[in-house]
mmCIF file of C-alpha atoms and ligand atoms in Angstrom:
data_model
loop_
_atom_site.group_PDB
_atom_site.id
_atom_site.type_symbol
_atom_site.label_atom_id
_atom_site.label_comp_id
_atom_site.label_asym_id
_atom_site.label_seq_id
_atom_site.Cartn_x
_atom_site.Cartn_y
_atom_site.Cartn_z
ATOM 1 C CA MET A 1 108.310 141.103 86.689
ATOM 2 C CA GLN A 2 105.653 141.016 84.058
ATOM 3 C CA LEU A 3 102.943 138.458 84.530
ATOM 4 C CA PHE A 4 99.357 139.368 83.950
ATOM 5 C CA ARG A 5 96.579 137.125 85.025
ATOM 6 C CA ASN A 6 93.084 138.206 85.853
ATOM 7 C CA PHE A 7 91.791 135.581 88.181
ATOM 8 C CA LYS A 8 88.618 134.778 90.020
ATOM 9 C CA SER A 9 88.611 133.991 93.752
ATOM 10 C CA VAL A 10 86.177 132.080 95.943
ATOM 11 C CA THR A 11 83.145 134.325 96.357
ATOM 12 C CA LYS A 12 82.409 133.704 100.041
ATOM 13 C CA THR A 13 84.468 132.158 102.826
ATOM 14 C CA CYS A 14 83.259 131.147 106.268
ATOM 15 C CA TYR A 15 86.088 130.201 108.645
ATOM 16 C CA GLY A 16 86.204 129.108 112.261
ATOM 17 C CA ARG A 17 85.447 126.299 114.652
ATOM 18 C CA GLY A 18 81.791 125.346 114.455
ATOM 19 C CA SER A 19 81.275 127.058 111.087
ATOM 20 C CA PHE A 20 79.950 123.765 109.673
ATOM 21 C CA GLY A 21 76.887 124.451 111.849
ATOM 22 C CA LYS A 22 76.190 127.527 109.697
ATOM 23 C CA LEU A 23 75.947 125.575 106.443
ATOM 24 C CA GLY A 24 72.111 125.384 106.449
ATOM 25 C CA GLU A 25 71.796 129.122 106.899
ATOM 26 C CA ILE A 26 74.404 129.736 104.200
ATOM 27 C CA LEU A 27 72.692 127.498 101.655
ATOM 28 C CA GLU A 28 69.100 128.571 102.222
ATOM 29 C CA PRO A 29 69.091 131.605 99.875
ATOM 30 C CA GLN A 30 70.485 129.383 97.106
ATOM 31 C CA ARG A 31 67.540 126.999 97.039
ATOM 32 C CA GLY A 32 65.715 129.559 94.915
ATOM 33 C CA ALA A 33 62.080 130.413 94.489
ATOM 34 C CA HIS A 34 61.256 126.917 93.217
ATOM 35 C CA GLN A 35 62.807 125.221 96.207
ATOM 36 C CA ARG A 36 64.977 123.075 93.979
ATOM 37 C CA PHE A 37 67.054 120.335 95.580
ATOM 38 C CA PHE A 38 70.707 120.245 96.602
ATOM 39 C CA VAL A 39 73.199 117.470 95.954
ATOM 40 C CA PHE A 40 75.427 116.744 98.956
ATOM 41 C CA LEU A 41 78.528 114.774 98.005
ATOM 42 C CA VAL A 42 80.081 113.334 101.139
ATOM 43 C CA ASP A 43 83.384 111.499 101.595
ATOM 44 C CA HIS A 44 82.655 107.807 102.176
ATOM 45 C CA TYR A 45 84.700 108.000 105.371
ATOM 46 C CA PHE A 46 81.614 109.544 107.032
ATOM 47 C CA GLU A 47 79.215 106.808 105.939
ATOM 48 C CA GLY A 48 77.624 105.330 109.032
ATOM 49 C CA TRP A 49 78.829 108.170 111.250
ATOM 50 C CA ASP A 50 75.324 109.219 112.286
ATOM 51 C CA ASP A 51 76.269 112.252 114.409
ATOM 52 C CA PHE A 52 78.136 113.781 111.519
ATOM 53 C CA ILE A 53 75.485 112.985 108.902
ATOM 54 C CA ALA A 54 72.807 114.508 111.157
ATOM 55 C CA ARG A 55 74.685 117.823 111.048
ATOM 56 C CA ILE A 56 74.436 118.038 107.239
ATOM 57 C CA PRO A 57 71.561 120.465 106.491
ATOM 58 C CA LYS A 58 69.801 118.064 104.161
ATOM 59 C CA GLN A 59 66.137 118.758 103.528
ATOM 60 C CA GLU A 60 63.460 116.552 102.077
ATOM 61 C CA GLY A 61 64.152 116.024 98.387
ATOM 62 C CA ASP A 62 67.882 116.706 98.661
ATOM 63 C CA GLU A 63 70.288 114.045 97.439
ATOM 64 C CA LEU A 64 73.069 112.727 99.662
ATOM 65 C CA ILE A 65 75.662 110.716 97.793
ATOM 66 C CA PHE A 66 78.669 109.065 99.439
ATOM 67 C CA CYS A 67 81.773 109.269 97.246
ATOM 68 C CA SER A 68 84.524 106.697 97.345
ATOM 69 C CA THR A 69 88.017 108.184 97.465
ATOM 70 C CA GLU A 70 89.756 104.936 96.604
ATOM 71 C CA LYS A 71 90.426 106.262 93.119
ATOM 72 C CA GLU A 72 90.979 109.874 92.150
ATOM 73 C CA PRO A 73 88.077 111.543 90.297
ATOM 74 C CA SER A 74 87.635 110.471 86.684
ATOM 75 C CA THR A 75 85.836 111.931 83.694
ATOM 76 C CA GLU A 76 83.748 108.749 83.536
ATOM 77 C CA GLN A 77 82.653 109.153 87.178
ATOM 78 C CA ILE A 78 81.611 112.787 86.663
ATOM 79 C CA ASP A 79 79.716 112.081 83.430
ATOM 80 C CA GLY A 80 77.930 109.153 85.091
ATOM 81 C CA LEU A 81 76.905 111.158 88.173
ATOM 82 C CA ARG A 82 75.641 114.035 86.033
ATOM 83 C CA ASP A 83 73.660 111.793 83.676
ATOM 84 C CA ASP A 84 72.089 109.869 86.548
ATOM 85 C CA ILE A 85 71.002 112.960 88.513
ATOM 86 C CA LEU A 86 69.669 114.795 85.451
ATOM 87 C CA ALA A 87 67.690 111.735 84.327
ATOM 88 C CA ARG A 88 66.156 111.036 87.735
ATOM 89 C CA ARG A 89 65.742 114.507 89.189
ATOM 90 C CA GLY A 90 66.544 117.273 86.722
ATOM 91 C CA LEU A 91 68.789 120.232 87.449
ATOM 92 C CA PRO A 92 69.703 120.828 91.123
ATOM 93 C CA ALA A 93 70.014 124.206 92.852
ATOM 94 C CA GLY A 94 73.585 123.424 93.794
ATOM 95 C CA VAL A 95 76.290 120.920 94.700
ATOM 96 C CA ILE A 96 78.028 120.758 98.075
ATOM 97 C CA GLY A 97 81.262 118.755 98.371
ATOM 98 C CA ILE A 98 82.113 117.646 101.905
ATOM 99 C CA GLY A 99 85.479 115.868 102.012
ATOM 100 C CA GLY A 100 89.059 116.101 100.844
ATOM 101 C CA GLY A 101 90.582 117.198 97.558
ATOM 102 C CA ASN A 102 88.912 114.253 95.895
ATOM 103 C CA VAL A 103 85.302 115.050 96.848
ATOM 104 C CA MET A 104 85.799 118.807 96.437
ATOM 105 C CA ASP A 105 87.062 118.240 92.880
ATOM 106 C CA VAL A 106 84.063 116.007 92.153
ATOM 107 C CA ALA A 107 81.772 118.818 93.356
ATOM 108 C CA LYS A 108 83.527 121.435 91.230
ATOM 109 C CA ALA A 109 83.535 119.283 88.093
ATOM 110 C CA LEU A 110 79.938 118.154 88.554
ATOM 111 C CA SER A 111 78.749 121.740 88.942
ATOM 112 C CA LEU A 112 80.273 122.584 85.544
ATOM 113 C CA MET A 113 79.079 119.440 83.802
ATOM 114 C CA PHE A 114 75.438 120.063 84.741
ATOM 115 C CA THR A 115 75.445 122.939 82.252
ATOM 116 C CA ASN A 116 78.070 121.926 79.687
ATOM 117 C CA GLU A 117 76.946 119.275 77.205
ATOM 118 C CA GLY A 118 78.776 116.091 76.351
ATOM 119 C CA SER A 119 81.627 114.347 78.131
ATOM 120 C CA SER A 120 83.930 116.104 80.584
ATOM 121 C CA VAL A 121 86.845 114.669 78.556
ATOM 122 C CA GLN A 122 86.459 117.449 75.972
ATOM 123 C CA TYR A 123 86.828 120.134 78.664
ATOM 124 C CA GLN A 124 90.085 118.909 80.253
ATOM 125 C CA GLY A 125 92.385 121.900 79.925
ATOM 126 C CA LEU A 126 92.390 125.662 80.364
ATOM 127 C CA ASN A 127 89.256 127.696 79.572
ATOM 128 C CA LEU A 128 87.546 125.016 77.486
ATOM 129 C CA ILE A 129 84.333 125.108 79.545
ATOM 130 C CA ARG A 130 81.702 127.146 77.695
ATOM 131 C CA LYS A 131 79.045 127.991 80.309
ATOM 132 C CA PRO A 132 79.037 128.745 84.048
ATOM 133 C CA GLY A 133 78.168 125.774 86.230
ATOM 134 C CA ILE A 134 75.553 125.692 88.984
ATOM 135 C CA TYR A 135 76.134 126.972 92.542
ATOM 136 C CA HIS A 136 78.817 124.957 94.339
ATOM 137 C CA CYS A 137 80.135 124.957 97.868
ATOM 138 C CA GLY A 138 83.192 123.198 99.335
ATOM 139 C CA VAL A 139 83.643 121.959 102.888
ATOM 140 C CA PRO A 140 87.120 120.454 103.422
ATOM 141 C CA THR A 141 87.469 117.634 105.946
ATOM 142 C CA ILE A 142 91.213 117.214 105.367
ATOM 143 C CA SER A 143 93.634 120.043 104.585
ATOM 144 C CA GLY A 144 96.529 120.555 102.214
ATOM 145 C CA THR A 145 95.522 120.304 98.570
ATOM 146 C CA GLY A 146 94.158 123.830 98.332
ATOM 147 C CA ALA A 147 91.328 122.395 96.207
ATOM 148 C CA GLU A 148 89.042 124.617 98.281
ATOM 149 C CA VAL A 149 90.504 127.734 96.635
ATOM 150 C CA SER A 150 91.956 126.584 93.327
ATOM 151 C CA MET A 151 90.481 127.206 89.882
ATOM 152 C CA THR A 152 90.837 123.613 88.766
ATOM 153 C CA ALA A 153 89.084 120.294 89.252
ATOM 154 C CA VAL A 154 91.616 117.567 88.466
ATOM 155 C CA LEU A 155 90.202 114.632 86.500
ATOM 156 C CA THR A 156 91.760 111.467 85.162
ATOM 157 C CA GLY A 157 90.475 110.832 81.662
ATOM 158 C CA PRO A 158 91.163 108.153 79.059
ATOM 159 C CA VAL A 159 94.214 110.050 77.781
ATOM 160 C CA LYS A 160 95.044 112.872 80.160
ATOM 161 C CA LYS A 161 95.136 113.569 83.873
ATOM 162 C CA LEU A 162 94.206 117.215 83.640
ATOM 163 C CA GLY A 163 91.859 119.656 85.306
ATOM 164 C CA LEU A 164 88.745 121.447 84.149
ATOM 165 C CA LYS A 165 90.353 124.817 84.695
ATOM 166 C CA CYS A 166 88.502 128.123 84.350
ATOM 167 C CA ASP A 167 87.007 130.958 86.396
ATOM 168 C CA TRP A 168 83.725 129.083 86.817
ATOM 169 C CA THR A 169 85.468 126.137 88.479
ATOM 170 C CA VAL A 170 86.135 128.218 91.592
ATOM 171 C CA PHE A 171 83.740 127.594 94.488
ATOM 172 C CA ASP A 172 80.975 130.121 95.185
ATOM 173 C CA GLN A 173 81.296 129.369 98.873
ATOM 174 C CA ILE A 174 83.691 127.524 101.174
ATOM 175 C CA VAL A 175 83.197 126.624 104.809
ATOM 176 C CA LEU A 176 86.457 126.062 106.695
ATOM 177 C CA ASP A 177 85.828 124.404 110.041
ATOM 178 C CA PRO A 178 89.038 123.136 111.719
ATOM 179 C CA ASP A 179 86.951 120.751 113.852
ATOM 180 C CA LEU A 180 86.303 118.650 110.752
ATOM 181 C CA ILE A 181 89.927 117.624 110.176
ATOM 182 C CA THR A 182 90.816 116.232 113.610
ATOM 183 C CA THR A 183 90.069 112.601 112.683
ATOM 184 C CA VAL A 184 92.463 112.339 109.723
ATOM 185 C CA PRO A 185 94.988 109.505 110.320
ATOM 186 C CA THR A 186 98.587 110.671 110.873
ATOM 187 C CA ASP A 187 100.188 109.461 107.646
ATOM 188 C CA GLN A 188 97.382 110.935 105.516
ATOM 189 C CA TRP A 189 97.450 114.165 107.556
ATOM 190 C CA PHE A 190 101.119 114.431 106.684
ATOM 191 C CA TYR A 191 100.912 113.518 102.969
ATOM 192 C CA THR A 192 98.028 115.907 102.292
ATOM 193 C CA GLY A 193 99.514 118.682 104.447
ATOM 194 C CA MET A 194 102.766 118.368 102.514
ATOM 195 C CA ASP A 195 100.888 119.154 99.302
ATOM 196 C CA THR A 196 100.546 122.725 100.523
ATOM 197 C CA TYR A 197 104.207 122.784 101.574
ATOM 198 C CA ILE A 198 105.223 121.603 98.090
ATOM 199 C CA HIS A 199 102.806 123.998 96.341
ATOM 200 C CA SER A 200 104.407 126.831 98.282
ATOM 201 C CA VAL A 201 107.963 125.741 97.488
ATOM 202 C CA GLU A 202 107.256 125.246 93.793
ATOM 203 C CA ALA A 203 105.373 128.535 93.488
ATOM 204 C CA ILE A 204 108.433 130.542 94.576
ATOM 205 C CA THR A 205 111.270 128.558 93.011
ATOM 206 C CA GLY A 206 110.539 129.039 89.336
ATOM 207 C CA THR A 207 110.505 131.646 86.624
ATOM 208 C CA LYS A 208 106.922 132.708 87.355
ATOM 209 C CA LYS A 209 107.569 133.554 90.990
ATOM 210 C CA ASN A 210 106.386 136.997 92.001
ATOM 211 C CA THR A 211 105.681 139.027 95.119
ATOM 212 C CA PHE A 212 102.039 138.025 95.183
ATOM 213 C CA ALA A 213 102.833 134.287 95.173
ATOM 214 C CA GLU A 214 105.716 134.777 97.616
ATOM 215 C CA ALA A 215 103.519 136.471 100.209
ATOM 216 C CA TYR A 216 101.122 133.518 100.309
ATOM 217 C CA SER A 217 103.888 130.912 100.014
ATOM 218 C CA GLU A 218 106.034 132.230 102.798
ATOM 219 C CA LYS A 219 103.107 132.389 105.194
ATOM 220 C CA ALA A 220 101.971 128.890 104.219
ATOM 221 C CA LEU A 221 105.513 127.537 104.744
ATOM 222 C CA ASP A 222 105.703 129.132 108.199
ATOM 223 C CA LEU A 223 102.334 127.644 109.127
ATOM 224 C CA CYS A 224 103.512 124.193 107.953
ATOM 225 C CA ARG A 225 106.666 124.485 110.072
ATOM 226 C CA GLU A 226 104.530 125.374 113.057
ATOM 227 C CA VAL A 227 102.223 122.406 112.459
ATOM 228 C CA TYR A 228 104.797 119.748 111.579
ATOM 229 C CA LEU A 229 107.825 120.798 113.619
ATOM 230 C CA LYS A 230 106.627 122.772 116.618
ATOM 231 C CA ARG A 231 103.205 121.673 117.815
ATOM 232 C CA ASP A 232 101.595 118.478 118.987
ATOM 233 C CA ARG A 233 98.943 117.092 116.702
ATOM 234 C CA SER A 234 96.591 117.120 119.712
ATOM 235 C CA ASP A 235 97.018 120.885 120.092
ATOM 236 C CA PRO A 236 93.704 122.225 118.698
ATOM 237 C CA LYS A 237 95.508 125.251 117.269
ATOM 238 C CA SER A 238 97.406 122.893 114.975
ATOM 239 C CA ASP A 239 94.283 122.109 112.878
ATOM 240 C CA GLU A 240 93.463 125.816 112.615
ATOM 241 C CA LEU A 241 96.953 126.549 111.298
ATOM 242 C CA LEU A 242 96.913 123.696 108.801
ATOM 243 C CA MET A 243 93.549 124.699 107.403
ATOM 244 C CA VAL A 244 94.817 128.219 106.720
ATOM 245 C CA ALA A 245 98.131 126.876 105.354
ATOM 246 C CA SER A 246 96.194 124.847 102.785
ATOM 247 C CA TYR A 247 94.254 127.936 101.737
ATOM 248 C CA MET A 248 97.390 130.074 101.436
ATOM 249 C CA GLY A 249 99.387 127.379 99.639
ATOM 250 C CA GLY A 250 96.519 127.062 97.167
ATOM 251 C CA LEU A 251 96.508 130.805 96.565
ATOM 252 C CA SER A 252 100.281 130.875 96.079
ATOM 253 C CA LEU A 253 99.667 128.867 92.897
ATOM 254 C CA THR A 254 96.898 131.067 91.563
ATOM 255 C CA TYR A 255 99.540 133.553 90.507
ATOM 256 C CA SER A 256 102.396 131.139 89.916
ATOM 257 C CA GLU A 257 102.789 127.512 88.874
ATOM 258 C CA VAL A 258 103.789 124.082 90.169
ATOM 259 C CA GLY A 259 107.107 122.595 89.084
ATOM 260 C CA VAL A 260 109.226 119.452 88.894
ATOM 261 C CA CYS A 261 107.643 117.588 91.812
ATOM 262 C CA HIS A 262 104.103 117.937 90.496
ATOM 263 C CA ALA A 263 105.144 116.983 86.958
ATOM 264 C CA LEU A 264 106.705 113.751 88.289
ATOM 265 C CA SER A 265 103.732 113.198 90.570
ATOM 266 C CA TYR A 266 101.334 113.375 87.621
ATOM 267 C CA GLY A 267 103.287 110.550 85.955
ATOM 268 C CA LEU A 268 103.026 108.425 89.111
ATOM 269 C CA GLY A 269 99.317 109.218 89.360
ATOM 270 C CA LYS A 270 98.393 108.522 85.753
ATOM 271 C CA VAL A 271 100.447 105.363 85.246
ATOM 272 C CA LEU A 272 100.453 103.764 88.721
ATOM 273 C CA GLU A 273 97.247 105.351 90.085
ATOM 274 C CA MET A 274 99.297 106.608 93.015
ATOM 275 C CA HIS A 275 97.348 109.215 95.036
ATOM 276 C CA HIS A 276 98.362 112.821 94.437
ATOM 277 C CA CYS A 277 99.680 113.851 97.856
ATOM 278 C CA PHE A 278 101.445 110.566 98.539
ATOM 279 C CA ALA A 279 103.027 110.668 95.059
ATOM 280 C CA ASN A 280 104.226 114.207 95.732
ATOM 281 C CA CYS A 281 105.935 113.068 98.929
ATOM 282 C CA VAL A 282 107.587 110.122 97.136
ATOM 283 C CA ALA A 283 108.882 112.482 94.431
ATOM 284 C CA PHE A 284 109.841 115.449 96.611
ATOM 285 C CA ASN A 285 111.906 113.173 98.873
ATOM 286 C CA GLN A 286 114.294 112.625 95.915
ATOM 287 C CA LEU A 287 114.501 116.172 94.569
ATOM 288 C CA GLU A 288 117.303 117.629 96.659
ATOM 289 C CA ASP A 289 119.162 118.561 93.445
ATOM 290 C CA VAL A 290 116.250 120.832 92.495
ATOM 291 C CA TYR A 291 114.718 122.031 95.773
ATOM 292 C CA GLY A 292 117.781 121.851 98.077
ATOM 293 C CA GLU A 293 117.165 122.886 101.651
ATOM 294 C CA TYR A 294 113.399 122.559 101.288
ATOM 295 C CA VAL A 295 113.878 118.832 100.708
ATOM 296 C CA GLN A 296 116.139 118.625 103.760
ATOM 297 C CA GLU A 297 113.433 120.324 105.799
ATOM 298 C CA PHE A 298 110.824 117.944 104.366
ATOM 299 C CA LYS A 299 112.950 114.955 105.410
ATOM 300 C CA HIS A 300 113.264 116.430 108.863
ATOM 301 C CA MET A 301 109.467 116.688 109.110
ATOM 302 C CA VAL A 302 109.060 113.075 107.927
ATOM 303 C CA LYS A 303 111.439 111.974 110.673
ATOM 304 C CA GLU A 304 109.907 114.144 113.396
ATOM 305 C CA ARG A 305 106.440 112.764 112.661
ATOM 306 C CA GLY A 306 107.555 109.159 112.178
ATOM 307 C CA VAL A 307 105.736 109.073 108.865
ATOM 308 C CA ASN A 308 105.818 106.012 106.687
ATOM 309 C CA LEU A 309 107.424 107.004 103.378
ATOM 310 C CA PRO A 310 108.552 104.021 101.320
ATOM 311 C CA ALA A 311 111.795 104.040 99.350
ATOM 312 C CA ASN A 312 113.095 101.759 96.564
ATOM 313 C CA LEU A 313 109.745 101.679 94.817
ATOM 314 C CA ALA A 314 111.540 101.952 91.482
ATOM 315 C CA LYS A 315 112.893 98.419 91.733
ATOM 316 C CA ASP A 316 109.435 97.217 90.679
ATOM 317 C CA TRP A 317 109.145 99.573 87.688
ATOM 318 C CA ASP A 318 110.214 98.187 84.319
ATOM 319 C CA GLU A 319 111.427 100.274 81.382
ATOM 320 C CA LYS A 320 107.938 100.430 79.885
ATOM 321 C CA THR A 321 106.518 101.872 83.107
ATOM 322 C CA LEU A 322 109.340 104.403 83.366
ATOM 323 C CA ASP A 323 108.805 105.421 79.734
ATOM 324 C CA ALA A 324 105.071 105.837 80.273
ATOM 325 C CA MET A 325 105.550 107.986 83.404
ATOM 326 C CA ALA A 326 108.249 110.082 81.734
ATOM 327 C CA GLU A 327 105.937 110.678 78.784
ATOM 328 C CA VAL A 328 103.126 111.960 81.045
ATOM 329 C CA ALA A 329 105.534 114.210 82.948
ATOM 330 C CA TYR A 330 107.305 115.521 79.831
ATOM 331 C CA ASN A 331 103.988 116.614 78.360
ATOM 332 C CA LEU A 332 103.393 119.234 81.045
ATOM 333 C CA PRO A 333 105.296 122.112 79.395
ATOM 334 C CA HIS A 334 103.803 124.831 81.632
ATOM 335 C CA MET A 335 105.382 123.167 84.686
ATOM 336 C CA TRP A 336 108.795 122.764 83.031
ATOM 337 C CA ASP A 337 108.660 126.294 81.695
ATOM 338 C CA HIS A 338 108.124 127.502 85.261
ATOM 339 C CA ALA A 339 110.845 125.233 86.694
ATOM 340 C CA PHE A 340 113.562 125.812 84.073
ATOM 341 C CA GLY A 341 112.442 128.726 81.880
ATOM 342 C CA PRO A 342 111.247 128.928 78.278
ATOM 343 C CA ASP A 343 114.308 127.014 77.028
ATOM 344 C CA TRP A 344 113.535 124.063 79.300
ATOM 345 C CA GLN A 345 113.885 121.604 76.433
ATOM 346 C CA LYS A 346 117.614 122.394 76.385
ATOM 347 C CA VAL A 347 118.057 121.094 79.942
ATOM 348 C CA LEU A 348 115.350 118.476 80.134
ATOM 349 C CA ASP A 349 114.657 115.328 78.179
ATOM 350 C CA ARG A 350 112.808 112.108 78.933
ATOM 351 C CA GLU A 351 116.026 110.447 80.136
ATOM 352 C CA ARG A 352 116.547 113.059 82.849
ATOM 353 C CA ILE A 353 112.956 112.531 83.985
ATOM 354 C CA LYS A 354 113.485 108.767 84.077
ATOM 355 C CA GLY A 355 116.587 109.380 86.195
ATOM 356 C CA TRP A 356 114.445 111.035 88.858
ATOM 357 C CA TYR A 357 111.945 108.168 88.757
ATOM 358 C CA ARG A 358 114.748 105.605 89.140
ATOM 359 C CA ARG A 359 115.753 107.205 92.463
ATOM 360 C CA MET A 360 112.292 106.803 94.014
HETATM 361 P P1 LIG B 401 91.357 112.553 99.595
HETATM 362 O O1 LIG B 401 90.264 113.471 99.322
HETATM 363 O O2 LIG B 401 91.532 111.347 98.722
HETATM 364 O O3 LIG B 401 91.291 112.081 101.113
HETATM 365 C C1 LIG B 401 92.341 111.263 101.651
HETATM 366 C C2 LIG B 401 91.807 110.217 102.593
HETATM 367 O O4 LIG B 401 91.381 110.848 103.800
HETATM 368 C C3 LIG B 401 90.600 109.480 102.051
HETATM 369 O O5 LIG B 401 90.718 108.128 102.405
HETATM 370 C C4 LIG B 401 89.442 110.124 102.783
HETATM 371 O O6 LIG B 401 88.337 109.237 102.885
HETATM 372 C C5 LIG B 401 90.048 110.431 104.115
HETATM 373 N N1 LIG B 401 89.430 111.512 104.888
HETATM 374 C C6 LIG B 401 88.933 112.697 104.455
HETATM 375 N N2 LIG B 401 88.512 113.449 105.488
HETATM 376 C C7 LIG B 401 88.728 112.720 106.609
HETATM 377 C C8 LIG B 401 88.512 112.958 107.989
HETATM 378 N N3 LIG B 401 88.007 114.114 108.444
HETATM 379 N N4 LIG B 401 88.866 111.980 108.867
HETATM 380 C C9 LIG B 401 89.422 110.820 108.424
HETATM 381 N N5 LIG B 401 89.659 110.543 107.133
HETATM 382 C C10 LIG B 401 89.309 111.491 106.234
HETATM 383 O O7 LIG B 401 92.776 113.229 99.592
HETATM 384 P P2 LIG B 401 93.351 114.680 99.506
HETATM 385 O O8 LIG B 401 94.772 114.438 99.767
HETATM 386 O O9 LIG B 401 92.633 115.690 100.273
HETATM 387 O O10 LIG B 401 93.101 115.055 97.995
HETATM 388 C C11 LIG B 401 93.685 114.391 96.902
HETATM 389 C C12 LIG B 401 92.847 114.716 95.692
HETATM 390 O O11 LIG B 401 92.847 116.115 95.493
HETATM 391 C C13 LIG B 401 93.332 114.103 94.411
HETATM 392 O O12 LIG B 401 92.220 113.643 93.698
HETATM 393 C C14 LIG B 401 94.000 115.251 93.690
HETATM 394 O O13 LIG B 401 93.977 115.122 92.285
HETATM 395 C C15 LIG B 401 93.183 116.408 94.144
HETATM 396 N N6 LIG B 401 93.877 117.703 94.137
HETATM 397 C C16 LIG B 401 93.213 118.759 93.636
HETATM 398 C C17 LIG B 401 93.803 120.002 93.624
HETATM 399 C C18 LIG B 401 93.057 121.150 93.051
HETATM 400 O O14 LIG B 401 93.592 122.257 93.005
HETATM 401 N N7 LIG B 401 91.841 120.990 92.611
HETATM 402 C C19 LIG B 401 95.070 120.196 94.155
HETATM 403 C C20 LIG B 401 95.731 119.101 94.680
HETATM 404 C C21 LIG B 401 95.119 117.847 94.681
HETATM 405 ZN ZN1 LIG B 402 99.325 119.364 94.640
#
């Protein structure tokens, strides 16, 4: 095995029930000598939930912005937020994202775009960001994407759906409080939780698999089995396990790569605006020829949890749609290289990709 990456990890992690209550104390040293303001980005789900909002350590002068999660984060959204805050208030001391993968990615991207000029479109890709962003902290309220630990902030732009990926994207601080994820509705809890299951499977079933990725993956898979096959959702331990599974599944990718399912999912996301975790479930459900017994186990979990996972979606997709999705998926060579090796073009063409889409 020869695979050298030199990666950055989250600087500080606070984990445990009630840790959200520590956020004020954690942030205080970051306000700086000039007592600059913080920007709190909060998932719109919490709008109007006064008890929750009262627990956010917002001080006078801080900004609290509710973020819609209806659409996945876009370059336009990030540029707009940055321009508005800089024009009205100047540079903040930091950004805190409280929410799911969506809001955490907005926080990560915004932190970088406060210090990097121009549109975020030009920075979609690996190591294109030129300067470190401002302090940023992530507080997940739903678990599975691993966005809390990953080195990317996924953005949909005019041409690409691609992350701002670099060392500076990684959070300076995360606060993992299992109490925050108890209210997630069952179907969403499943779709997002399965993202970590799929990350873990893909990380260890391709050419870039290695002992480091396997250690995180195998633990994350065990935690998922415990959550989705063995415990009641009402068991408080279940949320603790899922929160750690998300973290571990995210780390399994830091030293490996996603594969076929994520490539297909990106096509569904870009062309049909299908949400990431749901799209993954739709795709993974049809990938038994690639991921074998993992897909059987996934189907078992779907059944056990009585989750709503639609089939026959492809009947509404015309040739143009299939072509467009296949084009997005085909243009993710790093994923195919991981899935099928450096000669992936010998075993994969757009028709094979369309074949997978037709099954969905
Ligand atoms: P999400 O952030 O869209 O949240 C899903 C839904 O759950 C939303 O409706 C949200 O309002 C709601 N929700 C959040 N917390 C809740 C709570 N405590 N109670 C009730 N409802 C709650 O979805 P997600 O699945 O967490 O994330 C998907 C996003 O993450 C996509 O934008 C995707 O591109 C991104 N992503 C990023 C990475 C990364 O490494 N950066 C990895 C995977 C996915
Ligand atoms: Zn994912």
